[in-house]
Amino acid sequence: MSLQLPLPQPGTKVHPLDREMLPEDPLEMQAFEVPGDTELMFRIVVEEFARMGWDKAAIVSLAQNPFYASLHGLLRLHGEEEFTRRVGQILSRVGVVKVRIFERPPATDLMQIEASFNP
């Protein structure tokens, strides 16, 4: 079903937040399958989560949630055992980024160091 909206007149702009919300809003996010290489998609999606610090258990857990359509679809395609094995294989190749941030208390015993330059 296609939603036909009147085209805006030249020179007029309506920001999406100022527009009336319609039941079939064309800006609504849609997910659908497209043809492609599922092996490449599998690798890329897992690598992306690894770069965000997700380990194997977290990625497998996320894939079990149908809300995450791409990962969940890959889990259904391969089965949980094969999916988990492949995630582990990809992570063993690329690793998982782990970052810790430490905030150091301000130094109270600062001293001025004078430098001299003699060419």
PDB file of C-alpha atoms in Angstrom:
ATOM      1  CA  MET A   1       0.000   0.000   0.000  1.00  0.00           C
ATOM      2  CA  SER A   2       1.425   3.353  -0.998  1.00  0.00           C
ATOM      3  CA  LEU A   3       0.714   6.552   0.868  1.00  0.00           C
ATOM      4  CA  GLN A   4       0.112   9.484  -1.464  1.00  0.00           C
ATOM      5  CA  LEU A   5       1.025  12.830   0.086  1.00  0.00           C
ATOM      6  CA  PRO A   6       0.702  16.178  -1.638  1.00  0.00           C
ATOM      7  CA  LEU A   7       4.050  17.472  -2.829  1.00  0.00           C
ATOM      8  CA  PRO A   8       5.259  20.609  -1.046  1.00  0.00           C
ATOM      9  CA  GLN A   9       5.258  23.806  -3.033  1.00  0.00           C
ATOM     10  CA  PRO A  10       8.677  25.124  -4.107  1.00  0.00           C
ATOM     11  CA  GLY A  11      10.289  27.156  -1.353  1.00  0.00           C
ATOM     12  CA  THR A  12       8.305  25.561   1.498  1.00  0.00           C
ATOM     13  CA  LYS A  13       9.897  23.135   3.896  1.00  0.00           C
ATOM     14  CA  VAL A  14       8.208  21.220   6.676  1.00  0.00           C
ATOM     15  CA  HIS A  15      10.400  19.679   9.333  1.00  0.00           C
ATOM     16  CA  PRO A  16       9.394  16.068  10.146  1.00  0.00           C
ATOM     17  CA  LEU A  17       8.772  17.033  13.788  1.00  0.00           C
ATOM     18  CA  ASP A  18       6.274  19.689  12.668  1.00  0.00           C
ATOM     19  CA  ARG A  19       4.377  17.311  10.410  1.00  0.00           C
ATOM     20  CA  GLU A  20       1.189  15.506  11.334  1.00  0.00           C
ATOM     21  CA  MET A  21       1.832  11.901  12.399  1.00  0.00           C
ATOM     22  CA  LEU A  22       0.064   9.546  10.021  1.00  0.00           C
ATOM     23  CA  PRO A  23      -0.631   5.837  10.632  1.00  0.00           C
ATOM     24  CA  GLU A  24       1.310   4.892   7.491  1.00  0.00           C
ATOM     25  CA  ASP A  25       4.103   7.459   7.871  1.00  0.00           C
ATOM     26  CA  PRO A  26       6.649   6.971   5.056  1.00  0.00           C
ATOM     27  CA  LEU A  27       9.483   7.802   7.499  1.00  0.00           C
ATOM     28  CA  GLU A  28       8.685   4.803   9.690  1.00  0.00           C
ATOM     29  CA  MET A  29      11.648   2.420   9.892  1.00  0.00           C
ATOM     30  CA  GLN A  30      11.119  -0.768   7.917  1.00  0.00           C
ATOM     31  CA  ALA A  31      13.188  -3.949   7.996  1.00  0.00           C
ATOM     32  CA  PHE A  32      13.140  -6.445   5.173  1.00  0.00           C
ATOM     33  CA  GLU A  33      15.365  -9.100   3.684  1.00  0.00           C
ATOM     34  CA  VAL A  34      17.464  -8.356   0.655  1.00  0.00           C
ATOM     35  CA  PRO A  35      19.550 -10.763  -1.407  1.00  0.00           C
ATOM     36  CA  GLY A  36      23.205 -10.881  -0.476  1.00  0.00           C
ATOM     37  CA  ASP A  37      26.086 -12.833   0.963  1.00  0.00           C
ATOM     38  CA  THR A  38      24.994 -14.105   4.400  1.00  0.00           C
ATOM     39  CA  GLU A  39      28.548 -15.188   5.258  1.00  0.00           C
ATOM     40  CA  LEU A  40      29.841 -11.665   4.704  1.00  0.00           C
ATOM     41  CA  MET A  41      26.957 -10.170   6.679  1.00  0.00           C
ATOM     42  CA  PHE A  42      27.583 -12.627   9.520  1.00  0.00           C
ATOM     43  CA  ARG A  43      31.248 -11.642   9.729  1.00  0.00           C
ATOM     44  CA  ILE A  44      30.599  -7.905   9.485  1.00  0.00           C
ATOM     45  CA  VAL A  45      27.844  -7.860  12.119  1.00  0.00           C
ATOM     46  CA  VAL A  46      29.893  -9.899  14.602  1.00  0.00           C
ATOM     47  CA  GLU A  47      32.996  -7.749  13.998  1.00  0.00           C
ATOM     48  CA  GLU A  48      30.941  -4.601  14.589  1.00  0.00           C
ATOM     49  CA  PHE A  49      29.723  -5.846  17.972  1.00  0.00           C
ATOM     50  CA  ALA A  50      33.259  -6.981  18.850  1.00  0.00           C
ATOM     51  CA  ARG A  51      34.527  -3.451  18.201  1.00  0.00           C
ATOM     52  CA  MET A  52      31.926  -2.207  20.673  1.00  0.00           C
ATOM     53  CA  GLY A  53      33.309  -4.585  23.312  1.00  0.00           C
ATOM     54  CA  TRP A  54      30.713  -7.380  23.096  1.00  0.00           C
ATOM     55  CA  ASP A  55      32.061 -10.879  23.810  1.00  0.00           C
ATOM     56  CA  LYS A  56      30.742 -14.191  22.471  1.00  0.00           C
ATOM     57  CA  ALA A  57      28.171 -14.722  25.237  1.00  0.00           C
ATOM     58  CA  ALA A  58      26.745 -11.217  24.773  1.00  0.00           C
ATOM     59  CA  ILE A  59      26.472 -11.566  20.977  1.00  0.00           C
ATOM     60  CA  VAL A  60      24.791 -14.983  21.216  1.00  0.00           C
ATOM     61  CA  SER A  61      22.392 -13.642  23.846  1.00  0.00           C
ATOM     62  CA  LEU A  62      21.538 -10.666  21.636  1.00  0.00           C
ATOM     63  CA  ALA A  63      20.904 -12.979  18.673  1.00  0.00           C
ATOM     64  CA  GLN A  64      18.272 -14.836  20.676  1.00  0.00           C
ATOM     65  CA  ASN A  65      16.163 -11.659  20.771  1.00  0.00           C
ATOM     66  CA  PRO A  66      13.894 -11.428  17.679  1.00  0.00           C
ATOM     67  CA  PHE A  67      14.037  -7.609  17.918  1.00  0.00           C
ATOM     68  CA  TYR A  68      17.581  -7.784  16.457  1.00  0.00           C
ATOM     69  CA  ALA A  69      16.423  -9.101  13.087  1.00  0.00           C
ATOM     70  CA  SER A  70      19.786  -9.592  11.349  1.00  0.00           C
ATOM     71  CA  LEU A  71      21.455 -11.512  14.174  1.00  0.00           C
ATOM     72  CA  HIS A  72      18.287 -13.421  15.016  1.00  0.00           C
ATOM     73  CA  GLY A  73      17.855 -14.402  11.372  1.00  0.00           C
ATOM     74  CA  LEU A  74      21.434 -15.680  11.244  1.00  0.00           C
ATOM     75  CA  LEU A  75      20.837 -17.654  14.437  1.00  0.00           C
ATOM     76  CA  ARG A  76      17.715 -19.248  12.922  1.00  0.00           C
ATOM     77  CA  LEU A  77      19.559 -19.933   9.651  1.00  0.00           C
ATOM     78  CA  HIS A  78      22.536 -21.722  11.258  1.00  0.00           C
ATOM     79  CA  GLY A  79      21.106 -23.022  14.540  1.00  0.00           C
ATOM     80  CA  GLU A  80      22.405 -22.006  17.958  1.00  0.00           C
ATOM     81  CA  GLU A  81      25.348 -24.433  18.107  1.00  0.00           C
ATOM     82  CA  GLU A  82      26.717 -23.487  14.666  1.00  0.00           C
ATOM     83  CA  PHE A  83      26.000 -19.786  15.265  1.00  0.00           C
ATOM     84  CA  THR A  84      27.937 -19.870  18.554  1.00  0.00           C
ATOM     85  CA  ARG A  85      30.845 -21.732  16.915  1.00  0.00           C
ATOM     86  CA  ARG A  86      31.036 -19.193  14.082  1.00  0.00           C
ATOM     87  CA  VAL A  87      30.899 -16.223  16.460  1.00  0.00           C
ATOM     88  CA  GLY A  88      33.768 -17.745  18.450  1.00  0.00           C
ATOM     89  CA  GLN A  89      35.747 -18.327  15.274  1.00  0.00           C
ATOM     90  CA  ILE A  90      35.296 -14.715  14.123  1.00  0.00           C
ATOM     91  CA  LEU A  91      36.161 -13.314  17.558  1.00  0.00           C
ATOM     92  CA  SER A  92      39.310 -15.457  17.771  1.00  0.00           C
ATOM     93  CA  ARG A  93      40.453 -13.823  14.525  1.00  0.00           C
ATOM     94  CA  VAL A  94      39.521 -10.183  15.212  1.00  0.00           C
ATOM     95  CA  GLY A  95      39.459 -10.026  19.019  1.00  0.00           C
ATOM     96  CA  VAL A  96      37.192  -7.963  21.241  1.00  0.00           C
ATOM     97  CA  VAL A  97      37.937  -4.333  22.013  1.00  0.00           C
ATOM     98  CA  LYS A  98      37.944  -3.673  25.750  1.00  0.00           C
ATOM     99  CA  VAL A  99      38.427  -0.169  27.070  1.00  0.00           C
ATOM    100  CA  ARG A 100      38.648   1.072  30.632  1.00  0.00           C
ATOM    101  CA  ILE A 101      38.565   4.716  31.528  1.00  0.00           C
ATOM    102  CA  PHE A 102      40.227   5.893  34.704  1.00  0.00           C
ATOM    103  CA  GLU A 103      39.879   9.391  36.027  1.00  0.00           C
ATOM    104  CA  ARG A 104      42.908  10.474  37.925  1.00  0.00           C
ATOM    105  CA  PRO A 105      42.476  12.828  40.878  1.00  0.00           C
ATOM    106  CA  PRO A 106      43.975  16.255  40.261  1.00  0.00           C
ATOM    107  CA  ALA A 107      47.608  16.550  41.306  1.00  0.00           C
ATOM    108  CA  THR A 108      48.174  18.707  44.357  1.00  0.00           C
ATOM    109  CA  ASP A 109      51.955  18.946  44.190  1.00  0.00           C
ATOM    110  CA  LEU A 110      52.524  20.581  40.824  1.00  0.00           C
ATOM    111  CA  MET A 111      55.852  22.227  40.132  1.00  0.00           C
ATOM    112  CA  GLN A 112      56.994  24.464  37.322  1.00  0.00           C
ATOM    113  CA  ILE A 113      59.781  23.066  35.169  1.00  0.00           C
ATOM    114  CA  GLU A 114      61.805  25.621  33.276  1.00  0.00           C
ATOM    115  CA  ALA A 115      63.362  24.560  30.047  1.00  0.00           C
ATOM    116  CA  SER A 116      66.153  26.300  28.248  1.00  0.00           C
ATOM    117  CA  PHE A 117      67.003  25.953  24.607  1.00  0.00           C
ATOM    118  CA  ASN A 118      70.623  26.431  23.536  1.00  0.00           C
ATOM    119  CA  PRO A 119      71.128  25.869  19.798  1.00  0.00           C
TER     120      PRO A 119
END
